XYZ file of C-alpha atoms in Angstrom:
776
model
C -17.293 87.543 -183.456
C -17.248 87.918 -179.663
C -15.272 90.927 -178.434
C -13.712 88.650 -175.789
C -12.379 85.251 -176.905
C -13.444 82.039 -175.215
C -9.779 81.015 -175.424
C -6.663 81.726 -177.473
C -3.984 79.564 -179.060
C -0.534 81.137 -179.445
C 1.293 80.481 -182.723
C 4.979 81.348 -183.163
C 5.349 82.515 -186.763
C 8.631 82.430 -188.659
C 10.061 81.711 -192.078
C 9.635 78.030 -191.178
C 6.036 78.429 -189.996
C 4.353 80.993 -192.190
C 0.903 82.528 -192.482
C 0.042 79.846 -195.010
C 1.139 77.121 -192.587
C -0.993 78.694 -189.876
C -3.982 78.790 -192.214
C -3.608 75.077 -192.821
C -3.806 74.487 -189.084
C -7.141 76.272 -188.591
C -9.449 73.233 -188.982
C -7.479 71.414 -186.275
C -7.627 74.409 -183.923
C -11.360 74.728 -184.541
C -11.822 71.047 -183.697
C -9.645 71.472 -180.601
C -12.127 74.058 -179.348
C -9.956 77.157 -179.704
C -11.748 80.516 -179.724
C -9.124 82.757 -181.358
C -5.700 82.299 -182.866
C -3.042 84.427 -181.166
C -0.213 85.393 -183.502
C 3.341 86.325 -182.598
C 4.500 89.654 -184.136
C 3.672 89.925 -187.839
C 5.212 93.258 -188.868
C 8.382 93.405 -190.947
C 11.232 92.154 -188.787
C 14.926 91.660 -189.467
C 15.174 88.924 -192.128
C 15.844 85.613 -190.425
C 14.309 86.686 -187.128
C 12.742 83.665 -185.441
C 10.717 85.698 -182.932
C 9.597 88.876 -184.745
C 10.200 91.315 -181.894
C 12.888 93.183 -183.869
C 10.491 95.039 -186.186
C 12.344 97.181 -188.723
C 9.346 98.591 -190.582
C 5.973 98.797 -188.806
C 4.245 99.861 -192.034
C 4.723 96.442 -193.700
C 3.809 92.809 -193.034
C 6.786 90.495 -192.675
C 7.875 88.946 -195.962
C 9.627 85.938 -194.399
C 6.348 84.972 -192.763
C 4.445 85.254 -196.035
C 3.703 88.917 -196.706
C 0.560 91.007 -196.612
C -1.634 88.970 -198.937
C -0.978 85.744 -197.032
C -1.584 87.471 -193.693
C -4.896 88.863 -194.891
C -5.972 85.478 -196.172
C -5.030 83.847 -192.841
C -7.266 86.305 -190.986
C -10.156 85.802 -193.408
C -9.804 82.022 -193.259
C -9.738 82.150 -189.456
C -13.025 84.035 -189.502
C -14.510 81.542 -191.941
C -13.619 78.824 -189.431
C -15.303 80.751 -186.623
C -11.988 81.827 -185.058
C -11.028 85.337 -184.044
C -7.544 86.823 -184.518
C -5.358 88.327 -181.782
C -2.031 89.867 -182.841
C 1.041 90.566 -180.719
C 2.079 94.207 -181.254
C 5.516 95.603 -180.357
C 5.212 99.373 -179.749
C 8.232 100.022 -177.542
C 11.144 99.525 -179.916
C 12.357 98.749 -183.426
C 15.274 96.699 -184.687
C 18.394 98.657 -185.652
C 21.033 95.938 -185.893
C 21.036 96.470 -189.668
C 20.346 100.178 -190.210
C 19.817 99.762 -193.941
C 16.684 97.714 -193.244
C 15.058 100.295 -190.984
C 14.081 103.436 -192.938
C 13.420 105.453 -189.762
C 16.811 104.678 -188.217
C 18.673 105.055 -191.515
C 17.182 108.516 -191.922
C 18.208 109.543 -188.404
C 21.765 108.309 -188.887
C 21.969 110.099 -192.238
C 20.325 113.405 -191.343
C 20.628 113.622 -187.586
C 18.263 115.944 -185.775
C 16.953 117.222 -189.120
C 15.473 113.820 -189.987
C 11.692 113.678 -190.008
C 12.054 110.579 -187.830
C 14.382 112.126 -185.235
C 11.521 112.750 -182.830
C 10.436 109.116 -183.132
C 13.461 107.993 -181.123
C 14.423 108.826 -177.546
C 17.926 110.202 -178.173
C 19.954 112.375 -175.806
C 21.592 114.434 -178.545
C 23.567 116.888 -176.340
C 25.253 114.015 -174.472
C 27.316 113.108 -177.558
C 27.684 116.361 -179.441
C 24.498 115.927 -181.483
C 25.509 112.438 -182.610
C 23.969 109.030 -182.101
C 26.413 106.748 -180.298
C 26.280 103.367 -182.026
C 28.347 100.710 -180.182
C 29.311 98.157 -182.820
C 33.111 98.206 -183.059
C 35.238 95.248 -182.138
C 38.000 96.046 -179.676
C 40.703 94.973 -182.125
C 39.446 97.480 -184.689
C 39.959 100.564 -182.508
C 43.415 101.966 -183.188
C 45.555 103.805 -180.678
C 44.809 107.142 -182.380
C 41.056 106.520 -182.042
C 40.431 105.724 -185.704
C 38.667 102.587 -186.867
C 40.232 99.734 -188.801
C 38.238 97.837 -191.412
C 36.157 100.892 -192.197
C 35.669 101.685 -195.870
C 33.702 104.034 -198.096
C 31.894 102.099 -200.798
C 28.964 102.958 -203.070
C 28.255 106.104 -201.121
C 28.005 104.257 -197.790
C 30.320 103.602 -194.893
C 30.932 99.910 -194.362
C 32.388 98.183 -191.353
C 32.642 94.439 -191.831
C 28.999 93.440 -192.504
C 27.573 96.716 -191.179
C 26.285 99.425 -193.527
C 25.857 103.064 -192.508
C 24.563 106.067 -194.436
C 26.566 109.110 -195.369
C 25.126 112.583 -194.859
C 24.492 114.470 -198.128
C 27.606 116.327 -199.280
C 29.823 114.892 -196.532
C 31.996 112.580 -198.620
C 33.890 112.287 -201.870
C 34.928 108.936 -203.363
C 38.618 109.358 -202.433
C 38.049 110.607 -198.871
C 39.567 108.814 -195.910
C 36.674 106.797 -194.418
C 37.587 107.824 -190.852
C 37.440 111.479 -191.822
C 34.084 110.849 -193.458
C 32.912 109.139 -190.261
C 33.833 112.240 -188.259
C 31.421 114.290 -190.396
C 28.408 112.048 -189.749
C 25.505 112.367 -187.338
C 26.584 109.217 -185.556
C 29.689 107.961 -183.798
C 30.753 104.339 -184.060
C 32.099 103.203 -180.697
C 33.459 99.961 -179.197
C 30.630 97.579 -178.359
C 31.514 97.507 -174.654
C 30.690 101.199 -174.361
C 26.984 100.428 -174.719
C 26.945 100.080 -170.918
C 28.342 103.551 -170.275
C 28.073 105.876 -173.295
C 24.953 104.889 -175.192
C 22.674 107.908 -175.691
C 19.451 106.382 -177.003
C 16.834 104.460 -175.063
C 16.699 100.768 -175.886
C 14.844 97.606 -174.939
C 16.387 96.379 -171.694
C 20.113 95.994 -172.402
C 19.743 95.247 -176.117
C 21.368 98.054 -178.103
C 20.121 96.624 -181.393
C 16.551 97.431 -180.308
C 16.088 101.210 -180.214
C 13.089 102.507 -178.292
C 10.568 104.809 -179.938
C 8.242 107.506 -178.589
C 5.144 105.707 -179.769
C 2.869 107.528 -177.337
C 3.492 110.766 -179.267
C 0.599 111.210 -181.691
C 2.711 111.662 -184.842
C 4.793 108.606 -184.065
C 1.695 106.631 -183.110
C 0.162 107.295 -186.512
C 3.351 106.240 -188.316
C 3.695 103.079 -186.256
C 0.054 101.983 -186.526
C -0.565 102.204 -190.270
C -1.007 98.448 -190.472
C -3.084 98.204 -187.303
C -5.485 100.822 -188.636
C -5.769 98.834 -191.876
C -6.460 95.601 -189.979
C -9.247 97.135 -187.950
C -10.814 98.994 -190.887
C -10.794 95.800 -192.953
C -12.140 93.614 -190.145
C -9.068 91.383 -190.253
C -7.973 91.513 -186.618
C -10.169 91.318 -183.521
C -7.736 92.215 -180.760
C -4.198 93.134 -179.764
C -1.661 91.961 -177.225
C 0.606 94.898 -176.351
C 4.209 93.934 -175.722
C 6.150 95.629 -172.905
C 4.080 98.769 -172.213
C 6.314 99.448 -169.209
C 9.004 100.749 -171.539
C 6.839 103.651 -172.697
C 7.001 107.135 -171.226
C 3.199 107.343 -170.911
C 1.753 103.810 -171.110
C -1.727 104.908 -170.113
C -1.931 107.547 -172.828
C -0.706 105.096 -175.432
C -3.254 102.483 -174.401
C -6.060 105.037 -174.631
C -5.042 105.725 -178.237
C -4.902 101.998 -179.028
C -8.299 101.422 -177.420
C -9.766 104.240 -179.487
C -8.255 102.699 -182.600
C -9.581 99.175 -182.094
C -12.974 100.100 -180.663
C -14.563 97.169 -178.832
C -11.689 94.833 -179.736
C -9.959 92.663 -177.164
C -6.923 94.379 -175.616
C -4.429 92.818 -173.194
C -1.021 93.979 -172.032
C 2.166 92.103 -171.245
C 2.406 93.569 -167.770
C 4.158 91.640 -165.013
C 2.476 92.269 -161.682
C 4.226 91.599 -158.406
C 2.165 89.891 -155.639
C -0.456 92.318 -154.358
C -0.052 94.698 -157.300
C -2.940 95.609 -159.609
C -3.142 97.123 -163.076
C -3.855 100.866 -163.068
C -7.638 101.232 -163.056
C -7.439 103.945 -165.710
C -6.014 101.632 -168.377
C -8.693 100.770 -170.984
C -7.642 97.117 -171.240
C -9.200 93.752 -170.469
C -6.211 92.747 -168.357
C -2.741 91.247 -168.540
C -1.427 88.280 -170.503
C -1.612 86.161 -167.359
C 1.766 85.749 -165.704
C 0.301 86.510 -162.277
C -2.203 83.682 -162.828
C 0.640 81.326 -163.717
C 2.349 82.102 -160.410
C -0.783 81.297 -158.421
C -1.420 78.024 -160.254
C 2.133 76.808 -159.654
C 2.174 77.703 -155.971
C -1.141 76.184 -154.967
C 0.212 72.803 -156.113
C 3.416 73.010 -154.054
C 3.849 71.334 -150.658
C 4.569 74.232 -148.263
C 6.462 72.068 -145.779
C 8.801 70.228 -148.103
C 9.708 73.316 -150.104
C 11.182 74.904 -146.985
C 13.554 71.944 -146.696
C 14.610 72.514 -150.306
C 15.287 76.169 -149.503
C 17.585 75.072 -146.669
C 19.365 72.694 -149.050
C 19.938 75.417 -151.621
C 21.345 77.828 -149.041
C 23.802 75.155 -147.967
C 24.823 74.393 -151.546
C 25.380 78.039 -152.381
C 26.917 78.944 -149.027
C 24.870 82.131 -148.999
C 23.180 83.206 -145.773
C 20.944 85.777 -147.466
C 17.353 85.271 -148.544
C 15.656 86.050 -151.877
C 15.093 89.795 -151.244
C 18.797 90.280 -150.610
C 19.822 88.248 -153.633
C 17.382 90.168 -155.832
C 18.637 93.532 -154.577
C 22.240 92.632 -155.276
C 21.444 91.302 -158.744
C 19.557 94.488 -159.617
C 22.384 96.630 -158.279
C 24.825 94.737 -160.518
C 22.590 95.385 -163.511
C 22.543 99.146 -162.889
C 26.331 99.159 -162.830
C 27.230 96.611 -165.481
C 24.508 96.456 -168.124
C 22.356 99.572 -167.728
C 24.981 102.101 -166.736
C 24.138 104.271 -169.749
C 20.535 104.551 -168.608
C 21.537 105.446 -165.050
C 23.962 108.120 -166.262
C 21.296 109.652 -168.471
C 18.982 109.852 -165.481
C 21.743 111.519 -163.487
C 22.213 114.119 -166.232
C 18.514 114.985 -166.121
C 18.509 115.261 -162.341
C 21.678 117.364 -162.280
C 19.858 120.223 -163.971
C 17.735 120.677 -160.836
C 20.359 119.572 -158.300
C 23.379 121.683 -159.213
C 25.009 121.234 -155.837
C 24.999 117.454 -155.922
C 28.037 115.619 -157.226
C 27.327 113.591 -160.390
C 28.882 110.454 -158.898
C 26.606 110.775 -155.882
C 23.585 111.054 -158.135
C 24.607 107.893 -159.946
C 25.063 106.026 -156.634
C 21.647 107.191 -155.375
C 19.922 106.149 -158.576
C 21.599 102.747 -158.560
C 20.388 102.108 -155.035
C 16.861 103.414 -155.636
C 16.502 101.234 -158.712
C 17.821 98.200 -156.847
C 15.367 98.818 -153.988
C 12.304 99.505 -156.146
C 9.851 96.695 -155.224
C 7.869 96.376 -158.482
C 8.638 96.777 -162.170
C 7.516 100.408 -162.325
C 5.075 103.036 -161.074
C 2.631 105.147 -163.091
C 2.716 108.346 -161.115
C 0.782 109.397 -159.222
C -0.219 105.714 -159.048
C 2.474 103.752 -157.274
C 4.091 106.692 -155.480
C 4.263 104.517 -152.358
C 6.645 102.168 -154.179
C 9.058 105.058 -154.705
C 8.745 106.022 -151.051
C 9.527 102.434 -150.071
C 12.584 102.436 -152.340
C 13.814 105.710 -150.797
C 13.428 104.359 -147.260
C 15.169 101.117 -148.128
C 17.982 102.925 -149.979
C 18.550 105.139 -146.953
C 18.657 102.101 -144.676
C 21.222 100.397 -146.874
C 23.268 103.503 -147.628
C 22.932 105.974 -144.725
C 25.869 107.883 -146.191
C 23.578 108.833 -149.086
C 20.576 109.801 -146.950
C 20.597 113.529 -147.756
C 21.063 112.932 -151.483
C 18.350 110.259 -151.505
C 15.937 112.763 -150.003
C 16.746 115.399 -152.615
C 16.437 112.948 -155.497
C 13.234 111.406 -154.153
C 11.557 114.817 -153.982
C 12.118 115.220 -157.726
C 11.327 111.644 -158.735
C 7.920 111.709 -157.056
C 6.742 114.484 -159.373
C 4.593 112.933 -162.143
C 5.770 115.508 -164.703
C 9.487 115.816 -163.982
C 11.517 114.464 -166.942
C 13.728 112.411 -164.622
C 10.684 110.952 -162.883
C 9.249 109.848 -166.199
C 12.554 108.298 -167.239
C 13.060 106.634 -163.855
C 9.739 104.839 -164.331
C 10.877 103.554 -167.715
C 14.217 102.452 -166.290
C 13.012 100.658 -163.150
C 11.238 98.035 -165.245
C 14.415 97.362 -167.203
C 16.369 96.879 -163.983
C 13.768 94.521 -162.518
C 13.565 92.453 -165.693
C 17.317 92.087 -166.113
C 18.010 91.738 -162.403
C 15.269 89.253 -161.555
C 14.423 87.327 -164.721
C 17.877 87.247 -166.289
C 20.086 87.068 -163.227
C 18.537 86.249 -159.862
C 16.288 83.501 -161.236
C 19.440 81.638 -162.237
C 21.024 82.098 -158.804
C 18.109 80.763 -156.739
C 17.212 77.104 -156.958
C 15.315 75.716 -153.966
C 12.467 74.812 -156.339
C 13.207 76.147 -159.798
C 9.625 75.809 -161.012
C 8.999 78.972 -158.958
C 11.724 80.963 -160.746
C 9.239 82.159 -163.292
C 8.092 85.402 -164.864
C 5.281 86.879 -162.781
C 6.134 84.937 -159.650
C 7.952 85.913 -156.477
C 10.364 83.123 -155.478
C 10.143 84.417 -151.906
C 6.583 83.038 -151.861
C 7.162 79.309 -152.056
C 3.569 78.081 -151.769
C 0.022 79.292 -151.178
C -2.961 77.625 -149.554
C -6.185 76.619 -151.242
C -7.859 79.464 -149.353
C -5.289 81.927 -150.732
C -6.002 80.651 -154.226
C -9.771 80.972 -153.857
C -9.444 84.511 -152.524
C -7.245 85.510 -155.469
C -9.638 83.921 -157.952
C -12.640 85.642 -156.456
C -10.830 88.971 -156.745
C -9.858 88.145 -160.311
C -13.453 87.307 -161.210
C -14.680 90.595 -159.777
C -11.911 92.863 -161.117
C -10.563 91.426 -164.364
C -12.688 88.483 -165.547
C -11.492 88.860 -169.144
C -7.753 88.974 -168.488
C -5.698 86.240 -170.071
C -4.491 83.182 -168.153
C -1.441 81.219 -169.178
C 0.834 78.391 -168.124
C 3.454 78.547 -170.905
C 4.635 81.331 -173.206
C 7.576 82.178 -175.425
C 9.088 83.888 -172.345
C 8.625 81.281 -169.618
C 11.839 79.833 -168.236
C 10.453 76.280 -168.217
C 7.472 74.715 -169.949
C 4.411 74.022 -167.827
C 4.996 70.284 -167.536
C 8.664 70.715 -166.662
C 7.536 72.924 -163.793
C 4.829 70.420 -162.834
C 7.389 67.636 -162.464
C 9.774 69.856 -160.542
C 6.900 70.868 -158.227
C 6.803 67.262 -157.028
C 10.277 67.680 -155.516
C 8.687 69.776 -152.766
C 7.031 66.573 -151.544
C 10.291 64.611 -151.767
C 12.980 66.889 -150.281
C 14.988 64.100 -148.620
C 14.808 61.938 -151.720
C 15.954 64.822 -153.931
C 18.767 65.681 -151.529
C 20.074 62.150 -151.958
C 19.669 62.099 -155.741
C 21.396 65.456 -156.076
C 24.237 64.350 -153.803
C 24.802 61.289 -155.962
C 24.789 63.383 -159.147
C 27.175 66.000 -157.756
C 29.468 63.252 -156.478
C 29.434 61.504 -159.847
C 30.062 64.650 -161.905
C 31.136 67.540 -159.669
C 30.527 71.084 -160.893
C 32.344 74.119 -159.479
C 29.079 75.706 -158.288
C 26.808 73.260 -156.458
C 23.910 75.729 -156.456
C 24.082 75.970 -160.232
C 24.311 72.182 -160.246
C 21.026 72.014 -158.338
C 19.365 74.296 -160.887
C 20.813 72.325 -163.791
C 19.875 68.851 -162.524
C 16.341 70.003 -161.706
C 16.015 71.169 -165.309
C 17.429 67.913 -166.691
C 15.223 65.664 -164.578
C 12.263 67.983 -165.191
C 12.360 67.722 -168.992
C 13.852 64.228 -169.355
C 14.093 62.674 -171.879
C 15.604 65.486 -173.931
C 18.443 65.725 -176.427
C 21.953 66.543 -175.269
C 21.992 69.499 -177.642
C 18.952 71.062 -175.946
C 20.332 70.589 -172.461
C 23.780 71.877 -173.406
C 22.187 75.038 -174.790
C 20.191 75.443 -171.581
C 23.291 74.965 -169.435
C 25.154 77.628 -171.392
C 22.332 80.115 -171.030
C 21.764 79.362 -167.349
C 25.366 79.861 -166.276
C 25.900 82.955 -168.415
C 22.663 84.596 -167.324
C 23.555 83.927 -163.687
C 26.724 85.914 -164.460
C 28.632 84.760 -161.398
C 31.491 82.692 -162.798
C 30.977 83.269 -166.528
C 29.052 85.741 -168.686
C 27.982 86.291 -172.272
C 30.603 88.983 -172.783
C 33.421 87.356 -170.789
C 32.931 83.585 -170.876
C 35.117 81.450 -168.617
C 35.947 78.520 -170.874
C 37.285 76.342 -168.079
C 34.225 76.764 -165.872
C 31.865 76.182 -168.775
C 33.719 73.066 -169.890
C 33.191 71.445 -166.487
C 29.463 72.236 -166.523
C 29.074 70.943 -170.073
C 30.879 67.772 -169.038
C 28.160 67.201 -166.438
C 25.481 67.490 -169.118
C 27.424 65.140 -171.372
C 27.689 62.600 -168.559
C 23.917 62.247 -168.470
C 24.254 60.591 -171.882
C 27.780 59.189 -172.001
C 28.223 57.863 -168.451
C 25.971 54.820 -167.855
C 25.847 55.357 -164.091
C 24.848 59.007 -164.410
C 22.364 58.184 -167.160
C 20.768 55.573 -164.902
C 20.544 58.074 -162.022
C 18.808 60.654 -164.208
C 16.490 58.177 -165.888
C 15.492 56.566 -162.587
C 14.837 59.944 -160.982
C 12.702 61.145 -163.884
C 10.809 57.834 -163.911
C 10.083 58.144 -160.185
C 8.792 61.697 -160.601
C 6.830 61.124 -163.816
C 3.425 60.036 -162.420
C 3.431 62.867 -159.892
C 4.534 65.339 -162.524
C 1.796 64.254 -164.922
C -0.738 64.612 -162.094
C 0.491 68.120 -161.327
C 0.546 68.943 -165.042
C -3.093 67.957 -165.544
C -4.062 69.828 -162.384
C -2.276 73.004 -163.474
C -3.804 72.827 -166.938
C -7.327 72.373 -165.638
C -6.928 75.243 -163.188
C -5.672 77.556 -165.932
C -8.397 76.506 -168.370
C -11.269 76.952 -165.932
C -10.236 79.787 -163.595
C -11.577 83.312 -164.272
C -10.031 84.728 -167.420
C -9.366 83.838 -171.046
C -7.158 80.731 -171.194
C -4.265 80.787 -173.625
C -2.802 77.534 -174.911
C 0.788 77.958 -176.042
C 1.524 76.174 -179.295
C 1.835 72.435 -178.789
C 1.024 72.503 -175.072
C -2.183 70.539 -175.563
C 0.281 67.658 -175.182
C 3.058 67.588 -172.597
C 5.023 70.845 -172.778
C 8.588 70.022 -171.764
C 10.434 72.986 -173.180
C 13.110 74.997 -171.432
C 13.887 78.687 -171.861
C 13.932 80.315 -175.300
C 14.844 79.512 -177.973
C 14.019 75.965 -176.839
C 10.347 76.883 -176.417
C 10.146 77.952 -180.048
C 11.032 74.544 -181.445
C 8.846 73.221 -184.301
C 5.622 71.569 -183.165
C 4.425 68.272 -184.628
C 0.872 69.392 -185.342
C 0.128 66.383 -187.508
C 0.656 64.057 -184.531
C -1.704 66.202 -182.463
C -4.282 66.224 -185.219
C -4.238 62.415 -185.456
C -4.433 61.977 -181.698
C -7.400 64.352 -181.413
C -9.180 62.476 -184.214
C -8.604 59.166 -182.424
C -9.820 60.561 -179.103
C -12.981 61.921 -180.677
C -13.596 58.615 -182.420
C -13.304 56.784 -179.076
C -16.047 58.915 -177.513
C -16.266 60.531 -174.110
C -14.016 58.140 -172.230
C -10.924 59.366 -170.425
C -7.580 57.975 -171.590
C -5.625 55.979 -169.052
C -4.099 57.791 -166.089
C -0.590 58.846 -167.196
C 2.129 57.125 -165.170
C 4.976 56.275 -167.554
C 7.865 58.586 -168.357
C 7.113 58.128 -172.079
C 3.391 58.872 -171.785
C 2.231 60.428 -175.088
C -0.087 63.000 -173.484
C -3.479 61.748 -174.636
C -5.026 62.535 -171.237
C -3.882 66.136 -171.479
C -5.179 66.532 -175.027
C -8.513 65.082 -173.922
C -8.646 67.535 -171.029
C -7.726 70.552 -173.163
C -10.148 69.797 -175.992
C -13.014 69.025 -173.620
C -12.690 72.248 -171.663
C -11.962 74.495 -174.646
C -15.094 73.223 -176.374
C -17.138 73.905 -173.251
C -15.643 77.376 -173.021
C -16.631 78.068 -176.607
C -20.004 76.329 -176.773
C -21.350 76.772 -173.252
C -20.116 80.078 -171.848
C -22.959 80.105 -169.313
C -21.046 77.439 -167.365
C -18.362 80.029 -166.571
C -20.508 82.841 -165.167
C -19.451 82.784 -161.496
C -16.731 81.666 -159.097
C -17.407 79.862 -155.833
C -15.024 77.620 -153.859
C -16.144 74.034 -153.348
C -15.192 72.664 -149.949
C -13.835 69.183 -149.263
C -14.242 67.121 -146.097
C -12.406 64.042 -144.945
C -8.905 62.741 -144.221
C -7.380 63.853 -147.541
C -9.238 67.150 -147.936
C -6.007 69.128 -148.267
C -5.191 67.140 -151.413
C -8.171 68.351 -153.448
C -8.923 71.804 -154.823
C -12.296 72.495 -156.424
C -14.414 75.432 -157.517
C -17.740 76.039 -159.214
C -17.736 78.386 -162.208
C -21.519 78.581 -162.373
C -22.442 75.134 -163.625
C -19.018 73.629 -164.237
C -17.013 72.358 -161.273
C -13.273 71.873 -161.695
C -11.645 69.337 -159.376
C -7.882 68.787 -159.148
C -5.510 66.717 -157.058
C -2.892 68.572 -155.010
C 0.318 67.096 -153.623
C -0.060 63.616 -155.155
C 2.974 62.162 -153.372
C 1.456 62.861 -149.969
C -1.865 61.493 -151.148
C -0.214 58.208 -152.174
C 1.656 57.975 -148.867
C -1.531 58.330 -146.847
C -3.075 55.467 -148.814
C -5.426 57.411 -151.058
C -8.603 59.386 -150.580
C -10.413 57.289 -148.033
C -13.854 58.783 -147.452
C -12.891 62.311 -148.538
C -15.860 64.037 -150.162
C -16.680 67.279 -151.919
C -19.493 69.398 -150.542
C -21.259 69.833 -153.881
C -24.193 72.103 -154.612
C -27.413 70.150 -154.960
C -27.802 68.421 -158.300
C -26.783 65.484 -160.472
C -23.309 65.686 -162.007
C -21.479 64.067 -164.871
C -17.696 64.085 -165.198
C -17.303 65.070 -168.840
C -13.755 63.694 -168.908
C -14.792 60.144 -168.034
C -18.390 60.397 -169.246
C -19.615 58.948 -165.936
C -22.250 60.264 -163.574
C -20.589 60.608 -160.216
C -21.157 61.366 -156.591
C -19.118 63.606 -154.264
C -16.605 60.993 -153.099
C -13.141 61.846 -154.421
C -12.040 58.188 -154.550
C -14.717 57.532 -157.170
C -14.562 60.942 -158.767
C -10.787 60.883 -159.320
C -10.442 57.177 -160.029
C -9.690 57.543 -163.742
C -7.686 60.752 -163.758
C -6.279 63.090 -161.081
C -8.679 65.780 -162.336
C -12.394 65.946 -163.077
C -14.744 68.359 -164.817
C -18.255 68.132 -163.431
C -21.220 69.549 -165.296
C -24.576 69.752 -163.547
C -27.209 67.793 -165.453
C -30.211 68.252 -163.154
């Protein structure tokens, strides 16, 4: 088995799609051309978990997904089919929503600091009198005297509604008052709202039911990697995808231990890089999971002129004079104060030990501003010290009243070994993720296809030259990093984004369509309306249930008029009425359907272009489950819907039976996606069977009147050719005598099966993309 896959195919495992189901899919994936299967988390998660990121016992394989024997057989069967196995590993945190299911957490709650697992968690014991603060109480259950209603002692456990908690040995008798028993425990049950201010254990982002662990400590590492060690020793697993390394205290040290464990296995990290940022050179990994590649692919297909007009439209709709950097700063500042206040206060406590003369409130204000001004997810001191310096300068500019305190705090935070510096690095990533991905992205809607993980919405488009430069750098620095266009975390599926991208070529048209929609069904926030109607038109046709769920998530994540914790029923009812009108109001339905129909051929063109770029650019292409056909999902959990693999299997069989002839150019709104499946299977098979075709990267120049509408590059024998900005191409009347400047040789387009010359009118006659292979 190759140590680096030719490609991967991501499978989302659950109780409804088990290891056995995945094993049954292997012949299809082999025929598709897939190199390795790429499995979502497989360790024991909370029963009923549909994603698997809430692992409760890292020493066991998840029973809902089929258990250890079925997992082992899946891996062996994959190898028998010539497929490698990549597994998504979650080292940063464990699920604690149900303490009785997590033996580590149960032990800590029962025995406190004396538990053998106490050191596995990142708990600030002194902050709460040597207790773990667990925020689970409903507000109505907290009495005026501070005791808890609906708390009972039963079968030697404390029970609160459906929650079970352990009792310390010798701390309770059967007839004891349960509140008095609670007072004797190593934990304190607090109102759920206090998670933002009084929580004393590190968690994943703002999710208190996911407690972070010190997995980079050797003892904890060994406990947490029992299964991984078994996989490697047994030859079951060939590589790992590491989830959220930015949450760890010492990511580099942890990755060194993982690399030592898996030997020459494939190792990638879910690391989100901001534009211009690189992975630390010292990390022993093949690269990231590809979000930065996604951002480049999207932006090279966007019209740079029209997108500026859409930005002007969005500013007018939202009545906000500020630009993206200002919006992002304010969203991050909100997060430090509203969601992650506990983390900021813990940082302030650590700093106060070395800054005794600085008021605690001042320290909190300085930290809030520094975190809001930090320009990337995190630093890895001494790497990235300049980001901290930038944050300090920007914080001082924004808050000159804090200048002296900023200087004192910065001097401590720049030290690679200071406890507060280490914790600040863990916290800055949380603030960026919650502030950008889960807030600002829902408040910024010039072109919502750019509001995506790994992308900077302030960069609306890039040139072909920019793209080639980035690809050349990628080929030289991280040729084995993953590339992706859709994941379980993307806000919109790749073909939703591709259709929305076309709006940048039609800003006046979209302004009129949006005006008609907002006039027909007004919403109280026109900017949110822009975001919502782009999503609806982008994924149309879709069920009302799916779009209603998206609307709820979008407005609550934006957290401007309504939130998850304090929903505004009146505001939400108006927005949901707009979604309902797309189905119930014939005039609105006709507007939406006509708009989606108009965009469809341009969206399909962009979708094929994006897919070919991702499949052929430097890196290991990942195909998210089902995205070999049109991927029109919205944000999770919509992107974890069941996939009709049988339909894909039949279509692939029919395509193969028809021979090497491209399906018809997709133009209809209801196109089944055969052209995309043909493209994906053709390139994946070449990746697997002819790796020598992907041994270089050189731009291929175009000449002629429509040269700006074609992007091409030579991978060392395979030349990828895609159409850019298809609306503009149609308006200019087509390609004319535009030609590629091809290296000498005779070429066949393996999508159409035809030998072809350099003229783009001939080359791109059948499809908006071509894959040329040199024959002589």
